[in-house]
Amino acid sequence: MIQIPSAPSSAPSIEQYLGKNVHLLPQTHQLRALHTVIRDRNARREDFVFYSERIIRMLVEASLNLLPFEKHDVQTPVGRTYEGLRFASKLCGVSVVRAGESMEAGLREVCRSIRIGKILIQRDKVTKLPKLYYASLPADIAERQVLLMDPMLATGGSALAAIQVLLDKGVPEENIIFINLLTVPEGITAVCGRHPKLRLVTSSIEERLNENAYMLPGIGDFGDRFFGTDV
């Protein structure tokens, strides 16, 4: 049973995970400008979607760079050999429904024929624990590198449940890259503490969770804002 970590009054230290398990996008002025648009509570939905997708594309590119490559030489048009590389193993994406589906287009933009599975996990209204409702994954997922996609990593309850689904299907922990738009120290320690071989790629590490488990400074409900169901 996956227990949902409670939100502490102060954020835990994540120094041991930075650069090892956790890969944070370079905090450039451009990235901060993109975040400024999507964090604005008055942002138009079309702007929120457009600039979120720009960040998602950056996250996908950074995640692909963490995958294993193998040597692959080709002949150039002028008859020379280029000592190149190619992915060393098969890939697949897995989105955590529903917010994670916002990241599928960004993945397909750079991996056109990639297979994408889906996992639906919701919190049980009685037990308050994450419950698996649906999973559709490639039959050979255990042989693939998996890009698990969910824009928000807060307490880590749903993330741990989704990761367990992949582990139960035979995916090695080290073959999972978890892509988030935003996360917090509480989520990082919950996920990386339990799965030390997993890698996490994010564009922002927020300050902490408040007493209601909302990220600070935060972005609101990403799925509602992206899909236009926040009104």
GROMACS .gro file of C-alpha atoms in nm:
model
  231
    1MET     CA    1   0.000   0.000   0.000
    2ILE     CA    2   0.135   0.343  -0.098
    3GLN     CA    3   0.114   0.594   0.182
    4ILE     CA    4   0.084   0.962   0.091
    5PRO     CA    5   0.356   1.162   0.267
    6SER     CA    6   0.217   1.449   0.473
    7ALA     CA    7   0.328   1.805   0.408
    8PRO     CA    8   0.580   1.919   0.672
    9SER     CA    9   0.595   2.277   0.797
   10SER     CA   10   0.936   2.322   0.633
   11ALA     CA   11   1.080   2.166   0.320
   12PRO     CA   12   1.325   1.875   0.358
   13SER     CA   13   1.680   1.895   0.224
   14ILE     CA   14   1.735   1.762  -0.129
   15GLU     CA   15   2.108   1.826  -0.166
   16GLN     CA   16   2.187   1.455  -0.188
   17TYR     CA   17   1.963   1.416  -0.493
   18LEU     CA   18   2.059   1.720  -0.701
   19GLY     CA   19   2.268   1.633  -1.005
   20LYS     CA   20   2.239   1.263  -0.925
   21ASN     CA   21   1.872   1.164  -0.926
   22VAL     CA   22   1.732   1.510  -0.996
   23HIS     CA   23   1.820   1.698  -1.314
   24LEU     CA   24   1.703   2.060  -1.305
   25LEU     CA   25   1.690   2.254  -1.632
   26PRO     CA   26   1.938   2.544  -1.642
   27GLN     CA   27   1.759   2.837  -1.478
   28THR     CA   28   1.809   3.078  -1.768
   29HIS     CA   29   1.637   3.412  -1.816
   30GLN     CA   30   1.438   3.256  -2.101
   31LEU     CA   31   1.305   2.977  -1.879
   32ARG     CA   32   1.213   3.223  -1.605
   33ALA     CA   33   1.030   3.435  -1.862
   34LEU     CA   34   0.829   3.131  -1.974
   35HIS     CA   35   0.744   3.049  -1.614
   36THR     CA   36   0.639   3.408  -1.558
   37VAL     CA   37   0.371   3.372  -1.825
   38ILE     CA   38   0.225   3.041  -1.709
   39ARG     CA   39   0.231   3.128  -1.338
   40ASP     CA   40   0.032   3.447  -1.393
   41ARG     CA   41  -0.319   3.383  -1.259
   42ASN     CA   42  -0.455   3.614  -1.530
   43ALA     CA   43  -0.280   3.439  -1.820
   44ARG     CA   44  -0.500   3.361  -2.119
   45ARG     CA   45  -0.546   2.990  -2.174
   46GLU     CA   46  -0.389   3.001  -2.521
   47ASP     CA   47  -0.079   3.162  -2.371
   48PHE     CA   48  -0.071   2.912  -2.084
   49VAL     CA   49  -0.084   2.620  -2.329
   50PHE     CA   50   0.168   2.765  -2.574
   51TYR     CA   51   0.434   2.853  -2.319
   52SER     CA   52   0.379   2.538  -2.114
   53GLU     CA   53   0.441   2.335  -2.428
   54ARG     CA   54   0.765   2.522  -2.487
   55ILE     CA   55   0.889   2.422  -2.143
   56ILE     CA   56   0.768   2.065  -2.192
   57ARG     CA   57   0.969   2.042  -2.514
   58MET     CA   58   1.280   2.154  -2.322
   59LEU     CA   59   1.213   1.889  -2.058
   60VAL     CA   60   1.173   1.615  -2.317
   61GLU     CA   61   1.499   1.711  -2.490
   62ALA     CA   62   1.685   1.709  -2.158
   63SER     CA   63   1.537   1.369  -2.069
   64LEU     CA   64   1.638   1.213  -2.400
   65ASN     CA   65   1.994   1.323  -2.333
   66LEU     CA   66   2.000   1.097  -2.024
   67LEU     CA   67   1.920   0.782  -2.224
   68PRO     CA   68   2.187   0.530  -2.325
   69PHE     CA   69   2.340   0.570  -2.672
   70GLU     CA   70   2.551   0.341  -2.885
   71LYS     CA   71   2.803   0.401  -3.163
   72HIS     CA   72   2.653   0.425  -3.512
   73ASP     CA   73   2.867   0.542  -3.805
   74VAL     CA   74   2.720   0.676  -4.131
   75GLN     CA   75   2.861   0.782  -4.467
   76THR     CA   76   2.820   1.150  -4.552
   77PRO     CA   77   2.734   1.278  -4.905
   78VAL     CA   78   3.103   1.358  -4.962
   79GLY     CA   79   3.216   1.003  -4.891
   80ARG     CA   80   3.345   1.050  -4.540
   81THR     CA   81   3.254   0.856  -4.227
   82TYR     CA   82   3.073   1.037  -3.949
   83GLU     CA   83   3.121   0.870  -3.611
   84GLY     CA   84   2.767   0.905  -3.486
   85LEU     CA   85   2.535   0.779  -3.213
   86ARG     CA   86   2.185   0.637  -3.184
   87PHE     CA   87   1.958   0.530  -2.899
   88ALA     CA   88   2.083   0.203  -2.755
   89SER     CA   89   1.741   0.068  -2.659
   90LYS     CA   90   1.372   0.104  -2.739
   91LEU     CA   91   1.178   0.390  -2.582
   92CYS     CA   92   0.823   0.455  -2.471
   93GLY     CA   93   0.634   0.731  -2.298
   94VAL     CA   94   0.381   0.681  -2.020
   95SER     CA   95   0.149   0.963  -1.920
   96VAL     CA   96  -0.029   0.984  -1.586
   97VAL     CA   97  -0.386   1.070  -1.683
   98ARG     CA   98  -0.506   1.340  -1.711
   99ALA     CA   99  -0.249   1.615  -1.668
  100GLY     CA  100   0.031   1.397  -1.803
  101GLU     CA  101  -0.145   1.384  -2.140
  102SER     CA  102  -0.048   1.750  -2.188
  103MET     CA  103   0.311   1.631  -2.234
  104GLU     CA  104   0.245   1.372  -2.504
  105ALA     CA  105   0.257   1.616  -2.796
  106GLY     CA  106   0.597   1.747  -2.688
  107LEU     CA  107   0.733   1.393  -2.677
  108ARG     CA  108   0.590   1.306  -3.018
  109GLU     CA  109   0.743   1.620  -3.170
  110VAL     CA  110   1.089   1.475  -3.117
  111CYS     CA  111   1.007   1.100  -3.123
  112ARG     CA  112   0.744   1.074  -3.395
  113SER     CA  113   0.661   0.704  -3.375
  114ILE     CA  114   0.708   0.655  -3.002
  115ARG     CA  115   0.461   0.432  -2.820
  116ILE     CA  116   0.274   0.598  -2.534
  117GLY     CA  117   0.105   0.414  -2.249
  118LYS     CA  118  -0.135   0.557  -1.994
  119ILE     CA  119  -0.190   0.515  -1.620
  120LEU     CA  120  -0.493   0.652  -1.437
  121ILE     CA  121  -0.454   0.695  -1.063
  122GLN     CA  122  -0.694   0.884  -0.839
  123ARG     CA  123  -0.713   0.936  -0.466
  124ASP     CA  124  -0.976   0.721  -0.296
  125LYS     CA  125  -1.234   0.948  -0.130
  126VAL     CA  126  -1.256   0.724   0.176
  127THR     CA  127  -0.899   0.606   0.239
  128LYS     CA  128  -0.734   0.916   0.085
  129LEU     CA  129  -0.480   0.679  -0.074
  130PRO     CA  130  -0.393   0.667  -0.447
  131LYS     CA  131  -0.585   0.396  -0.631
  132LEU     CA  132  -0.506   0.251  -0.973
  133TYR     CA  133  -0.809   0.265  -1.202
  134TYR     CA  134  -0.657   0.196  -1.543
  135ALA     CA  135  -0.329   0.108  -1.710
  136SER     CA  136  -0.257   0.049  -2.078
  137LEU     CA  137   0.109  -0.014  -2.154
  138PRO     CA  138   0.315  -0.164  -2.438
  139ALA     CA  139   0.343  -0.541  -2.399
  140ASP     CA  140   0.723  -0.522  -2.411
  141ILE     CA  141   0.756  -0.226  -2.175
  142ALA     CA  142   1.001  -0.419  -1.954
  143GLU     CA  143   1.250  -0.401  -2.244
  144ARG     CA  144   1.214  -0.025  -2.295
  145GLN     CA  145   1.345   0.296  -2.147
  146VAL     CA  146   1.039   0.467  -2.001
  147LEU     CA  147   0.968   0.840  -1.991
  148LEU     CA  148   0.701   0.879  -1.722
  149MET     CA  149   0.516   1.209  -1.763
  150ASP     CA  150   0.323   1.411  -1.506
  151PRO     CA  151   0.353   1.793  -1.488
  152MET     CA  152   0.325   1.814  -1.109
  153LEU     CA  153   0.506   1.621  -0.834
  154ALA     CA  154   0.371   1.733  -0.497
  155THR     CA  155   0.338   1.484  -0.211
  156GLY     CA  156   0.450   1.197  -0.434
  157GLY     CA  157   0.157   0.965  -0.359
  158SER     CA  158   0.031   0.930  -0.716
  159ALA     CA  159   0.386   0.925  -0.852
  160LEU     CA  160   0.485   0.635  -0.627
  161ALA     CA  161   0.174   0.444  -0.733
  162ALA     CA  162   0.250   0.501  -1.103
  163ILE     CA  163   0.611   0.397  -1.059
  164GLN     CA  164   0.500   0.080  -0.882
  165VAL     CA  165   0.281  -0.008  -1.182
  166LEU     CA  166   0.589   0.010  -1.404
  167LEU     CA  167   0.801  -0.193  -1.163
  168ASP     CA  168   0.531  -0.458  -1.143
  169LYS     CA  169   0.545  -0.481  -1.524
  170GLY     CA  170   0.916  -0.559  -1.504
  171VAL     CA  171   1.061  -0.217  -1.586
  172PRO     CA  172   1.398  -0.177  -1.408
  173GLU     CA  173   1.403   0.124  -1.176
  174GLU     CA  174   1.706   0.266  -1.354
  175ASN     CA  175   1.514   0.262  -1.685
  176ILE     CA  176   1.256   0.514  -1.561
  177ILE     CA  177   1.294   0.887  -1.620
  178PHE     CA  178   1.022   1.090  -1.449
  179ILE     CA  179   0.948   1.421  -1.625
  180ASN     CA  180   0.782   1.702  -1.428
  181LEU     CA  181   0.718   2.067  -1.501
  182LEU     CA  182   0.718   2.154  -1.130
  183THR     CA  183   0.815   1.968  -0.817
  184VAL     CA  184   0.887   2.035  -0.451
  185PRO     CA  185   1.143   1.900  -0.203
  186GLU     CA  186   0.872   1.690  -0.037
  187GLY     CA  187   0.795   1.512  -0.363
  188ILE     CA  188   1.161   1.465  -0.449
  189THR     CA  189   1.245   1.302  -0.116
  190ALA     CA  190   0.934   1.080  -0.132
  191VAL     CA  191   1.015   0.949  -0.481
  192CYS     CA  192   1.395   0.946  -0.486
  193GLY     CA  193   1.417   0.821  -0.128
  194ARG     CA  194   1.219   0.511  -0.223
  195HIS     CA  195   1.360   0.472  -0.575
  196PRO     CA  196   1.725   0.583  -0.570
  197LYS     CA  197   1.800   0.457  -0.923
  198LEU     CA  198   1.518   0.654  -1.085
  199ARG     CA  199   1.600   0.987  -1.250
  200LEU     CA  200   1.380   1.294  -1.238
  201VAL     CA  201   1.387   1.588  -1.480
  202THR     CA  202   1.213   1.913  -1.387
  203SER     CA  203   1.207   2.280  -1.482
  204SER     CA  204   1.149   2.415  -1.132
  205ILE     CA  205   1.186   2.306  -0.770
  206GLU     CA  206   0.932   2.502  -0.569
  207GLU     CA  207   0.986   2.627  -0.214
  208ARG     CA  208   0.761   2.377  -0.035
  209LEU     CA  209   0.405   2.253   0.013
  210ASN     CA  210   0.165   2.448   0.231
  211GLU     CA  211  -0.067   2.295   0.488
  212ASN     CA  212  -0.313   2.205   0.210
  213ALA     CA  213  -0.041   2.033   0.002
  214TYR     CA  214  -0.037   2.314  -0.257
  215MET     CA  215   0.297   2.411  -0.410
  216LEU     CA  216   0.444   2.748  -0.321
  217PRO     CA  217   0.471   2.975  -0.519
  218GLY     CA  218   0.297   2.726  -0.747
  219ILE     CA  219   0.096   2.736  -1.066
  220GLY     CA  220  -0.253   2.620  -0.965
  221ASP     CA  221  -0.413   2.306  -1.107
  222PHE     CA  222  -0.207   2.246  -1.420
  223GLY     CA  223  -0.450   2.002  -1.584
  224ASP     CA  224  -0.749   2.231  -1.538
  225ARG     CA  225  -0.563   2.532  -1.673
  226PHE     CA  226  -0.416   2.342  -1.969
  227PHE     CA  227  -0.739   2.173  -2.076
  228GLY     CA  228  -0.964   2.468  -1.996
  229THR     CA  229  -1.168   2.310  -1.718
  230ASP     CA  230  -1.081   2.567  -1.452
  231VAL     CA  231  -1.389   2.782  -1.517
   0.00000   0.00000   0.00000
